[in-house]
Amino acid sequence: MKKYTHEKAHEEVDRIFKVLLPQRSMAERPEQIRLCHSILDAMLDGGIALCDAGTGIGKTFAYLTAGILHGKCRAAEGKPQRPILISTSSIALQNAIQKEYLPLLSGVLLSEGLVSAPIEAVIRKGKAHYVCDARLERRIRQVGGSHKNPAARQALHTAWHVLDLDQLSGMSSYDRERICVPKRCNCRRKDCRYRCFLDACQSGQYTVQICNHNLLLADLIHRSQKKKPLLPDSAAIIIDEAHKLPETARQMFGVTLNAQDFSELIRSLHVERYVLAAELLSEAVAPLTERLSVPVEEGAGFETYQMFLERPHQILTVICRQLEGLLTRETWRLLSAVASTVSLFYLGNPEMIFYAADDDHGGAMLCGTVSELAAQLQATLWRQEQPIVLTSGTLAVGKDFSRFRTATGLTGERPVTETVCPSPFDYQHNCLLYLPPDPIPLDAADYYDRLAAQIRQLAAASHGHALVLFTSYLAMSAVKERLQAAALPFPVFTMGKRPARTLAAFRAAPGSILLATGAAWEGLDFAGDGVSLLIIPRLPFAYPDAVKEKEREDYPNLREFLRSVVIPEMQIKLRQGFGRAIRTETDTCAVAVLDPRAARGRRYFQSMAEALPEMPVTGSLRAVEQFYRDHKDAGYFHLPNAG
């Protein structure tokens, strides 16, 4: 029976992807089918699967199908019913799985009799994302006779009908903090909506449960400490966007601090009428929050920020002493958390590594983490008994997963399979790589003048429609000034403190140019002609920090460290940046890498070439212009904003 069940599952994979989905106008993709078979094998064998799936493969359908068929095999073998747990790093993907991918797949399987009931999914979040009915009731009573903003008052009343706070608009962070489920929830209300939600999640109603990497790791940490799990036992764990796992783990096994932490505390002190304390703190943290408001500058180590922590540390110590016993429980908890974190970062801890990293808001954050990340993941994630699938478009360099495996401590005895499925896109026809014949030396005195001129030439050839990915906020600002002074015929936008607004403006102005850095190297989606020129001024080598210095100790010499760590990480980030260029099968884009180190015959040309898909290479601007004439229709060249 077991052999038959496994064989039958693989037969159904072929039927789903070769017959059923193509009947719904979905293309048959051999690499997608191979990926699904590989994931299913790993699940059936109880192992770990590393899957590097290029853009356009359709990896989400592949792992959802494998997970569902794995569940059918478990049922045939008499094993207990358990959900598939999917972890992603982006809310957009979570919503897409729940509302788009799974309903479509469920409908197909149900109509063909491959499943007996609709497959349902639920998105799981931390407690602070949900409404506590008791606290909501108390908060509404508190503001009953006040002059509260009408929109904020309405948001509070709307919360009676919405459990997920992320679905509410118009609510202040102060109110949100006061009505969310607290860290220690001892609710005894029989009609508590949050408790009912948790009961539903444990009932077996949902075949798929979706969370982010933070909640997954928090659950694993609870389990390793013999605490009550946050998520149900699962049949399999699928970690999508797995390239984000190491950085998320560093943060989860440590502490972070960003400008939003201070602004939230200052706002809470104002609301509770401790105006002097709020103003003193605001003044004390201003120099630090100004530095944290922009991405980490290349070469800027933790010490660059630490020097601004002395005054906040002093003021927070005084505020804690003077306001103890006077604040509400929520504000006191927030004050204590921020004060202890600032103290840790200011005074240091020999058992931890401190560094600065880009956050998700267009700025920077301070991070303190354990020195042995690999050991922590070995003690939590890799010791789980259920199958684990890790997938992303940038897990491997070529076919080599060693960098990811080393960074995450995936060196144990559990069976690990590795699968690389290249993108089905026709890069040979739809892409052109431009390498300047006379690249600008990085140490040239007039580097930014010449770089801006080079970008202007390329933008003229492409009629705008350009994304420029910088590795440095300083470089981005310097080029921005020069492009604005040049009075280009295309609008120029710069990613800053309000990235969502900037992206909306860029998308609303076809033919424009977007200058970006930091988190923009991954996650942005520009399907169509919006980005038809991708410019990378410098190869994205990571700047040295405490994490890298610690890792350097594990290698016998600098050359080996560069070969094993620095170059593979650059290649992975370069692939992530390149992924902004081609998002669909019909997209066409020229990619310009301007770094002299990537020129033909130079030190990193081969490393760059290994990271990118094969495509034609040119050093001629005329060839770039011809590429657009060959690949774009007339409307592309006559958009109102393109001059």
XYZ file of C-alpha atoms in Angstrom:
643
model
C 0.000 0.000 0.000
C 2.791 2.448 0.906
C 4.621 1.937 -2.400
C 1.362 2.274 -4.336
C 0.415 5.441 -2.503
C 3.734 7.082 -3.261
C 3.627 6.044 -6.900
C 0.047 7.255 -7.171
C 1.015 10.624 -5.714
C 3.721 11.081 -8.330
C 1.303 10.073 -11.076
C -1.082 12.738 -9.847
C 1.690 15.336 -9.987
C 2.074 14.641 -13.703
C -1.661 14.712 -14.283
C -2.112 18.009 -12.437
C 0.668 19.882 -14.220
C 0.484 18.223 -17.647
C -3.294 17.982 -18.038
C -5.457 19.715 -15.438
C -3.697 23.064 -15.073
C -3.034 23.435 -18.829
C -6.799 22.934 -19.288
C -7.139 26.116 -17.194
C -4.810 28.018 -19.567
C -1.688 27.491 -17.447
C 1.464 26.627 -19.381
C 3.103 23.247 -18.867
C 6.569 23.849 -17.402
C 8.904 20.850 -17.180
C 11.020 22.476 -14.465
C 7.930 23.111 -12.333
C 6.975 19.442 -12.626
C 10.507 18.337 -11.728
C 10.485 20.673 -8.730
C 7.178 19.281 -7.473
C 8.444 15.697 -7.766
C 11.627 16.610 -5.851
C 9.669 18.285 -3.046
C 7.224 15.377 -2.816
C 10.093 12.867 -2.599
C 11.709 14.836 0.215
C 8.408 14.995 2.101
C 7.750 11.283 1.687
C 11.292 10.471 2.833
C 11.041 12.809 5.838
C 14.083 14.790 4.749
C 15.091 18.366 3.991
C 14.851 19.823 0.490
C 16.801 22.853 -0.727
C 15.151 24.180 -3.874
C 16.511 27.036 -5.947
C 13.657 27.928 -8.295
C 14.161 30.644 -10.896
C 11.634 33.371 -11.639
C 8.607 32.062 -13.513
C 8.965 28.417 -12.458
C 5.730 28.484 -10.471
C 7.268 27.168 -7.252
C 4.223 28.084 -5.147
C 1.949 25.704 -7.062
C 4.746 23.112 -6.949
C 5.093 23.038 -3.170
C 1.347 23.399 -2.510
C 0.630 20.412 -4.750
C 3.395 18.349 -3.151
C 2.129 19.230 0.325
C -1.457 18.247 -0.463
C -0.435 14.937 -2.034
C 1.890 14.249 0.893
C -1.139 14.687 3.139
C -3.043 12.097 1.091
C -0.168 9.659 1.540
C -0.164 10.269 5.299
C -3.905 9.585 5.436
C -3.482 6.339 3.449
C -0.810 5.240 5.927
C -3.070 5.968 8.912
C -1.014 8.876 10.207
C -2.733 11.692 12.149
C -4.116 14.643 10.201
C -1.819 17.640 10.467
C -1.624 20.902 8.504
C 1.084 22.021 6.111
C 2.936 24.985 7.615
C 4.139 27.588 5.098
C 6.465 30.366 6.206
C 7.195 33.391 4.008
C 8.882 36.746 4.585
C 6.303 38.930 2.817
C 2.663 39.692 3.564
C 1.966 39.929 -0.173
C 2.943 36.295 -0.727
C 0.961 35.147 2.314
C -2.168 36.820 0.969
C -1.559 35.461 -2.535
C -1.269 31.884 -1.230
C -4.495 32.194 0.761
C -6.604 34.115 -1.758
C -5.206 33.188 -5.190
C -2.954 30.123 -5.456
C -4.730 27.776 -3.061
C -8.344 28.525 -4.112
C -7.414 27.880 -7.751
C -5.573 24.645 -6.970
C -8.283 23.504 -4.562
C -10.968 24.065 -7.198
C -9.053 22.023 -9.768
C -8.385 19.107 -7.410
C -11.945 19.120 -6.069
C -13.527 19.128 -9.536
C -11.372 16.140 -10.551
C -12.050 14.167 -7.383
C -8.427 14.328 -6.212
C -9.535 15.791 -2.869
C -12.868 15.283 -1.119
C -13.306 18.761 0.401
C -12.142 22.311 -0.318
C -8.627 23.052 0.906
C -8.669 25.975 3.305
C -5.806 28.146 4.550
C -5.406 30.537 7.456
C -2.761 33.204 7.992
C -1.225 33.079 11.464
C 0.319 36.110 13.131
C 1.679 37.078 16.520
C -0.705 38.072 19.325
C -0.142 41.790 18.818
C -1.892 41.567 15.428
C -5.261 40.532 16.918
C -7.999 42.311 18.889
C -8.509 41.461 22.555
C -12.248 41.916 23.183
C -11.818 42.685 26.891
C -9.180 45.361 26.234
C -11.206 46.804 23.343
C -14.242 47.134 25.595
C -12.135 48.868 28.236
C -10.550 51.243 25.709
C -13.914 52.287 24.262
C -15.120 53.111 27.782
C -11.976 55.191 28.411
C -12.470 57.392 25.330
C -16.252 57.567 25.691
C -16.479 61.226 26.734
C -13.213 62.477 25.261
C -12.640 64.654 22.200
C -11.071 61.798 20.296
C -10.541 62.075 16.561
C -13.766 60.811 14.865
C -11.848 58.515 12.487
C -9.888 56.990 15.383
C -13.099 56.559 17.376
C -14.752 54.856 14.408
C -11.742 52.543 14.019
C -12.173 51.390 17.616
C -15.841 50.533 17.057
C -15.038 48.821 13.744
C -12.653 46.562 15.665
C -15.698 44.734 17.045
C -16.189 43.340 13.552
C -12.539 42.786 12.559
C -10.212 40.453 14.454
C -7.031 41.136 12.469
C -5.758 44.623 13.312
C -3.842 44.777 10.022
C -7.201 45.012 8.252
C -8.193 48.164 10.135
C -7.458 51.666 8.839
C -7.479 54.918 10.773
C -6.305 53.436 14.077
C -3.368 55.012 15.907
C -0.491 52.860 17.059
C -1.333 53.971 20.613
C -4.874 52.576 20.384
C -3.618 49.480 18.631
C -1.182 48.797 21.467
C -4.041 49.101 23.976
C -6.546 46.793 22.308
C -4.296 44.057 20.950
C -3.933 40.683 22.638
C -1.247 41.076 25.347
C 1.865 38.914 25.536
C 0.418 37.117 28.532
C -3.173 36.350 27.619
C -5.309 34.957 30.455
C -8.707 35.726 28.963
C -11.605 33.755 30.449
C -14.355 35.117 28.192
C -16.200 32.254 26.533
C -16.994 34.442 23.527
C -13.420 35.760 23.087
C -12.900 35.994 19.321
C -9.148 35.457 19.581
C -9.627 32.252 21.603
C -12.244 31.055 19.095
C -9.770 31.784 16.279
C -7.054 29.725 18.003
C -9.524 26.868 18.565
C -10.377 26.899 14.853
C -6.675 26.791 13.967
C -6.229 23.712 16.151
C -9.401 21.968 14.969
C -8.089 20.582 11.691
C -10.296 22.926 9.683
C -7.299 24.388 7.852
C -5.150 22.169 5.646
C -2.621 24.989 5.230
C -1.411 27.404 7.888
C 0.665 30.383 6.754
C 2.974 32.528 8.876
C 6.114 34.636 8.568
C 9.658 33.561 9.408
C 9.541 35.438 12.724
C 6.534 33.509 14.023
C 7.951 30.204 12.772
C 11.214 30.790 14.626
C 9.378 32.027 17.735
C 7.403 28.772 17.760
C 10.593 26.726 17.375
C 12.261 28.656 20.201
C 9.240 27.952 22.442
C 9.432 24.272 21.626
C 13.180 24.113 22.315
C 12.552 25.728 25.711
C 9.692 23.301 26.504
C 7.160 26.144 26.394
C 3.665 25.940 24.889
C 3.955 25.965 21.070
C 2.577 28.948 19.168
C 1.671 26.897 16.090
C 0.164 23.403 15.727
C 2.240 20.321 15.002
C 2.574 20.127 11.237
C 2.947 17.401 8.613
C 5.616 19.429 6.811
C 7.291 22.827 7.029
C 7.708 24.832 3.822
C 9.939 27.911 4.059
C 9.456 30.099 0.995
C 11.703 33.140 0.428
C 14.189 31.094 2.454
C 17.125 33.357 1.566
C 15.723 35.696 4.246
C 15.933 33.027 6.942
C 19.487 33.726 8.240
C 18.907 37.449 8.803
C 15.499 36.828 10.394
C 17.114 34.244 12.665
C 19.807 36.703 13.736
C 17.086 39.120 14.794
C 14.916 36.491 16.485
C 17.836 35.121 18.500
C 18.740 38.653 19.564
C 17.296 42.164 19.818
C 16.712 45.056 17.427
C 16.187 48.803 17.737
C 14.919 51.255 15.108
C 13.510 54.771 14.889
C 9.918 53.483 15.122
C 10.623 52.077 18.605
C 11.487 55.563 19.859
C 8.611 57.312 18.090
C 6.094 54.839 19.521
C 7.419 55.355 23.056
C 7.460 59.155 22.708
C 3.876 59.126 21.397
C 2.744 56.938 24.322
C 4.364 59.294 26.854
C 2.607 62.246 25.211
C -0.776 60.516 25.334
C -0.334 59.791 29.039
C 0.465 63.508 29.592
C 4.127 63.042 30.531
C 5.034 65.778 28.077
C 8.361 66.782 29.651
C 9.626 63.188 29.586
C 8.499 62.816 25.960
C 10.212 66.037 24.888
C 13.445 65.215 26.732
C 13.547 61.789 25.111
C 12.711 63.225 21.694
C 15.602 65.676 21.952
C 17.991 63.003 23.234
C 17.297 60.500 20.438
C 17.083 62.995 17.546
C 20.705 62.560 16.343
C 20.364 58.758 16.466
C 16.951 58.583 14.754
C 18.234 60.882 12.024
C 20.978 58.349 11.269
C 18.474 55.485 11.488
C 16.097 57.170 9.039
C 18.268 56.234 6.045
C 19.727 52.868 4.961
C 23.055 51.729 6.367
C 25.881 53.521 4.595
C 28.579 51.406 3.008
C 31.404 50.915 5.483
C 29.376 52.284 8.419
C 29.842 49.891 11.319
C 27.883 49.637 14.555
C 30.245 52.154 16.154
C 28.867 54.826 13.817
C 25.553 54.561 15.671
C 26.792 53.612 19.133
C 28.276 57.051 19.665
C 24.731 58.500 19.615
C 23.425 56.145 22.337
C 24.951 57.785 25.409
C 22.387 60.568 25.809
C 19.328 58.311 25.154
C 20.747 55.834 27.689
C 21.052 58.555 30.320
C 17.594 60.041 29.713
C 15.849 56.660 29.646
C 17.487 55.703 32.931
C 16.098 58.877 34.538
C 12.629 58.463 33.005
C 12.395 54.855 34.209
C 13.350 55.900 37.732
C 10.911 58.818 37.889
C 7.876 57.241 36.198
C 7.976 53.769 37.739
C 4.513 52.968 39.067
C 2.874 55.917 37.286
C 2.442 54.652 33.710
C -0.118 52.235 32.329
C 1.075 48.655 32.065
C 1.450 48.887 28.282
C 3.521 52.076 28.279
C 5.695 50.886 31.166
C 6.388 47.642 29.319
C 7.317 49.604 26.192
C 9.531 52.006 28.177
C 11.292 49.139 29.946
C 11.898 47.276 26.687
C 13.354 50.293 24.874
C 15.461 51.296 27.889
C 16.950 47.821 28.329
C 17.685 47.523 24.598
C 19.393 50.930 24.488
C 21.402 49.974 27.571
C 22.482 46.703 25.940
C 23.593 48.441 22.742
C 25.368 51.222 24.638
C 27.157 49.068 27.237
C 27.696 45.992 25.036
C 27.812 42.292 25.837
C 30.854 40.087 25.127
C 28.573 37.135 24.299
C 26.816 38.978 21.469
C 27.573 40.490 18.065
C 26.324 44.011 17.340
C 25.773 45.402 13.854
C 23.540 47.694 11.781
C 21.204 46.486 9.031
C 18.583 47.913 6.686
C 15.022 47.689 8.008
C 11.729 47.331 6.119
C 10.881 51.047 6.288
C 13.633 52.499 4.122
C 15.917 53.106 7.097
C 18.335 51.262 9.357
C 18.122 49.334 12.609
C 20.578 48.248 15.251
C 20.871 44.519 15.853
C 22.388 42.423 18.610
C 22.545 38.689 18.055
C 24.121 35.503 19.318
C 27.567 34.764 17.962
C 26.711 31.180 16.982
C 23.691 31.479 14.697
C 24.293 28.106 13.037
C 24.241 26.345 16.402
C 20.961 28.037 17.333
C 19.292 26.892 14.109
C 20.652 23.381 14.619
C 19.102 23.327 18.078
C 15.700 24.562 16.897
C 14.844 24.231 13.206
C 16.944 21.304 11.997
C 16.078 19.009 14.892
C 12.386 18.989 13.904
C 11.174 15.562 12.832
C 8.828 16.585 10.001
C 10.023 17.217 6.425
C 11.342 20.722 5.740
C 11.323 22.353 2.306
C 13.299 25.547 1.745
C 12.820 27.391 -1.508
C 13.802 30.679 -3.102
C 15.122 32.054 -6.339
C 18.466 32.818 -4.695
C 19.527 29.935 -2.448
C 22.337 28.681 -4.653
C 25.194 30.061 -6.701
C 24.994 28.059 -9.882
C 24.246 24.649 -8.378
C 26.170 25.251 -5.162
C 24.164 25.612 -1.921
C 27.219 25.594 0.357
C 26.987 29.260 1.347
C 23.385 28.900 2.534
C 24.090 25.596 4.265
C 27.064 27.032 6.159
C 25.215 30.203 7.177
C 22.276 28.218 8.567
C 24.165 25.313 10.125
C 22.554 22.783 7.793
C 25.364 20.266 8.175
C 23.703 17.537 10.250
C 22.939 13.934 9.484
C 19.377 14.375 8.173
C 19.084 13.631 4.451
C 19.208 16.817 2.382
C 18.298 16.939 -1.305
C 19.289 19.832 -3.551
C 17.332 20.892 -6.619
C 18.092 23.751 -9.007
C 15.371 24.658 -11.498
C 16.410 27.484 -13.824
C 13.890 30.065 -14.965
C 11.973 29.185 -18.151
C 12.303 32.772 -19.396
C 14.066 33.412 -22.692
C 16.877 35.631 -21.413
C 18.863 35.107 -24.604
C 16.173 36.913 -26.552
C 14.596 39.196 -23.935
C 17.723 40.480 -22.146
C 20.905 42.328 -23.022
C 23.868 42.799 -20.679
C 25.765 46.064 -21.132
C 29.325 46.378 -19.805
C 30.915 49.778 -20.554
C 34.051 49.541 -22.706
C 35.787 52.174 -20.569
C 34.425 51.723 -17.012
C 34.970 54.497 -14.468
C 37.590 53.702 -11.788
C 35.881 53.561 -8.400
C 38.490 55.868 -6.892
C 38.287 58.522 -9.639
C 38.044 62.060 -8.257
C 35.142 62.826 -10.606
C 33.517 59.410 -10.173
C 29.979 60.647 -9.437
C 30.024 63.201 -12.263
C 31.019 60.527 -14.753
C 28.629 57.953 -13.260
C 25.679 60.350 -13.560
C 26.670 61.085 -17.158
C 26.806 57.357 -17.897
C 23.360 56.837 -16.370
C 21.996 59.742 -18.448
C 23.331 58.134 -21.633
C 21.779 54.783 -20.804
C 18.448 56.370 -19.825
C 18.414 58.243 -23.136
C 18.956 54.969 -24.974
C 16.106 53.292 -23.072
C 13.762 56.318 -23.111
C 13.647 56.209 -19.311
C 11.855 53.191 -17.788
C 14.918 52.713 -15.574
C 15.723 51.340 -12.133
C 19.158 52.169 -10.701
C 20.180 49.951 -7.756
C 22.889 51.453 -5.566
C 24.841 49.766 -2.789
C 25.229 53.063 -0.947
C 22.834 55.786 0.187
C 25.654 58.300 -0.268
C 26.165 57.261 -3.898
C 22.424 57.386 -4.564
C 22.191 60.916 -3.131
C 25.226 62.108 -5.105
C 23.822 60.808 -8.400
C 20.362 62.192 -7.613
C 21.769 65.715 -7.263
C 23.604 65.467 -10.578
C 20.642 64.015 -12.468
C 18.331 66.718 -11.162
C 20.808 69.405 -12.212
C 20.935 67.889 -15.708
C 17.207 68.528 -16.316
C 16.433 65.099 -17.793
C 13.290 64.671 -19.903
C 12.200 61.878 -17.536
C 10.902 62.221 -13.950
C 13.471 61.005 -11.388
C 12.280 59.421 -8.135
C 14.412 58.441 -5.150
C 13.462 55.758 -2.617
C 13.565 57.265 0.841
C 11.580 57.291 4.070
C 8.242 56.597 2.360
C 9.015 53.825 -0.124
C 5.376 52.881 -0.784
C 4.527 56.430 -1.855
C 7.627 56.672 -4.047
C 6.864 53.343 -5.751
C 3.292 54.435 -6.445
C 4.536 57.677 -8.010
C 7.120 55.824 -10.113
C 4.549 53.347 -11.407
C 2.134 56.188 -12.187
C 4.744 57.958 -14.363
C 5.694 55.590 -17.233
C 9.124 56.327 -18.612
C 10.498 57.644 -15.319
C 13.702 56.715 -13.454
C 13.831 55.246 -9.951
C 16.974 55.466 -7.813
C 16.958 52.928 -4.985
C 19.134 51.107 -2.472
C 18.849 48.883 0.595
C 15.811 46.604 0.631
C 14.952 47.565 -2.974
C 17.392 44.891 -4.200
C 14.689 42.288 -3.640
C 10.935 42.025 -3.339
C 9.958 44.803 -5.754
C 7.879 43.673 -8.718
C 7.942 45.693 -11.954
C 6.243 43.532 -14.569
C 5.824 45.044 -18.018
C 7.734 47.992 -19.460
C 8.019 49.948 -16.184
C 11.591 48.758 -15.690
C 13.130 48.110 -19.091
C 16.592 49.237 -18.016
C 18.293 48.005 -14.860
C 21.513 49.791 -13.890
C 23.859 48.417 -11.222
C 26.690 50.921 -10.644
C 28.652 48.673 -8.267
C 28.698 44.966 -7.521
C 26.780 44.412 -4.247
C 29.598 43.289 -1.984
C 28.635 43.375 1.683
C 30.520 45.900 3.759
C 32.502 44.542 6.729
C 30.674 44.407 10.058
C 30.899 42.493 13.327
C 29.041 39.508 11.862
C 31.545 39.216 9.024
C 34.492 39.708 11.358
C 33.260 36.854 13.524
C 32.732 34.602 10.513
C 36.184 35.474 9.178
C 37.663 33.652 12.199
C 36.408 30.330 10.789
C 38.620 30.526 7.681
C 42.384 29.984 7.472
C 43.074 33.070 5.360
C 41.434 36.017 3.658
C 41.449 34.372 0.237
C 39.433 31.408 1.466
C 37.001 33.726 3.276
C 36.467 35.729 0.089
C 35.946 32.577 -1.968
C 33.568 30.900 0.488
C 31.613 33.835 1.901
C 32.109 37.263 0.356
C 31.872 36.367 -3.343
C 28.912 33.942 -3.006
C 26.971 36.529 -0.997
C 27.674 39.144 -3.656
C 26.501 36.754 -6.366
C 23.282 35.987 -4.505
C 22.471 39.665 -3.999
C 23.321 40.389 -7.633
C 20.823 37.711 -8.658
C 18.236 39.281 -6.368
C 18.791 42.663 -7.985
C 18.681 41.173 -11.474
C 15.319 39.646 -10.562
C 13.791 43.140 -10.618
C 14.372 43.245 -14.392
C 12.389 40.322 -15.816
C 9.208 39.322 -13.986
C 7.126 37.708 -16.742
C 7.761 35.684 -19.890
C 7.138 38.734 -22.118
C 9.255 41.311 -20.221
C 12.316 42.680 -22.029
C 15.124 44.561 -20.314
C 18.697 45.722 -20.756
C 20.919 45.307 -17.696
C 23.950 47.560 -17.247
C 26.659 46.584 -14.737
C 29.010 49.574 -14.545
C 31.489 48.324 -11.935
C 35.014 48.215 -13.464
C 35.711 45.038 -11.476
C 33.051 43.281 -13.582
C 34.557 44.282 -16.933
C 35.783 41.569 -19.296
C 39.100 40.192 -18.132
C 38.829 41.832 -14.702
C 38.813 40.155 -11.322
C 35.063 39.612 -10.854
C 33.826 39.257 -14.419
C 33.547 35.488 -14.104
C 31.827 35.697 -10.716
C 29.281 38.112 -12.167
C 28.709 35.917 -15.221
C 28.121 32.847 -13.038
C 25.458 34.700 -11.047
C 23.408 35.868 -14.038
C 21.572 33.839 -16.680
C 23.199 33.563 -20.074
C 22.354 36.490 -22.340
C 24.000 38.559 -25.077
C 26.704 40.957 -23.869
C 27.616 44.280 -25.457
C 29.748 47.327 -24.822
C 27.960 49.440 -27.422
C 25.303 52.038 -26.615
C 24.106 51.720 -30.202
C 23.449 48.044 -29.566
C 21.423 49.023 -26.486
C 19.358 51.464 -28.553
C 18.801 48.796 -31.197
C 17.675 46.351 -28.504
C 14.789 48.663 -27.623
C 13.862 49.267 -31.245
C 13.713 45.504 -31.754
C 11.749 44.687 -28.605
C 9.402 47.591 -27.840
C 6.311 48.772 -29.687
C 5.772 52.364 -30.826
C 3.834 53.354 -27.707
C 6.868 52.695 -25.530
C 8.763 55.574 -27.178
C 5.947 58.135 -27.073
C 4.691 58.083 -23.525
C 3.795 61.547 -22.169
C 6.390 61.406 -19.406
C 9.157 60.155 -21.657
C 9.548 63.414 -23.540
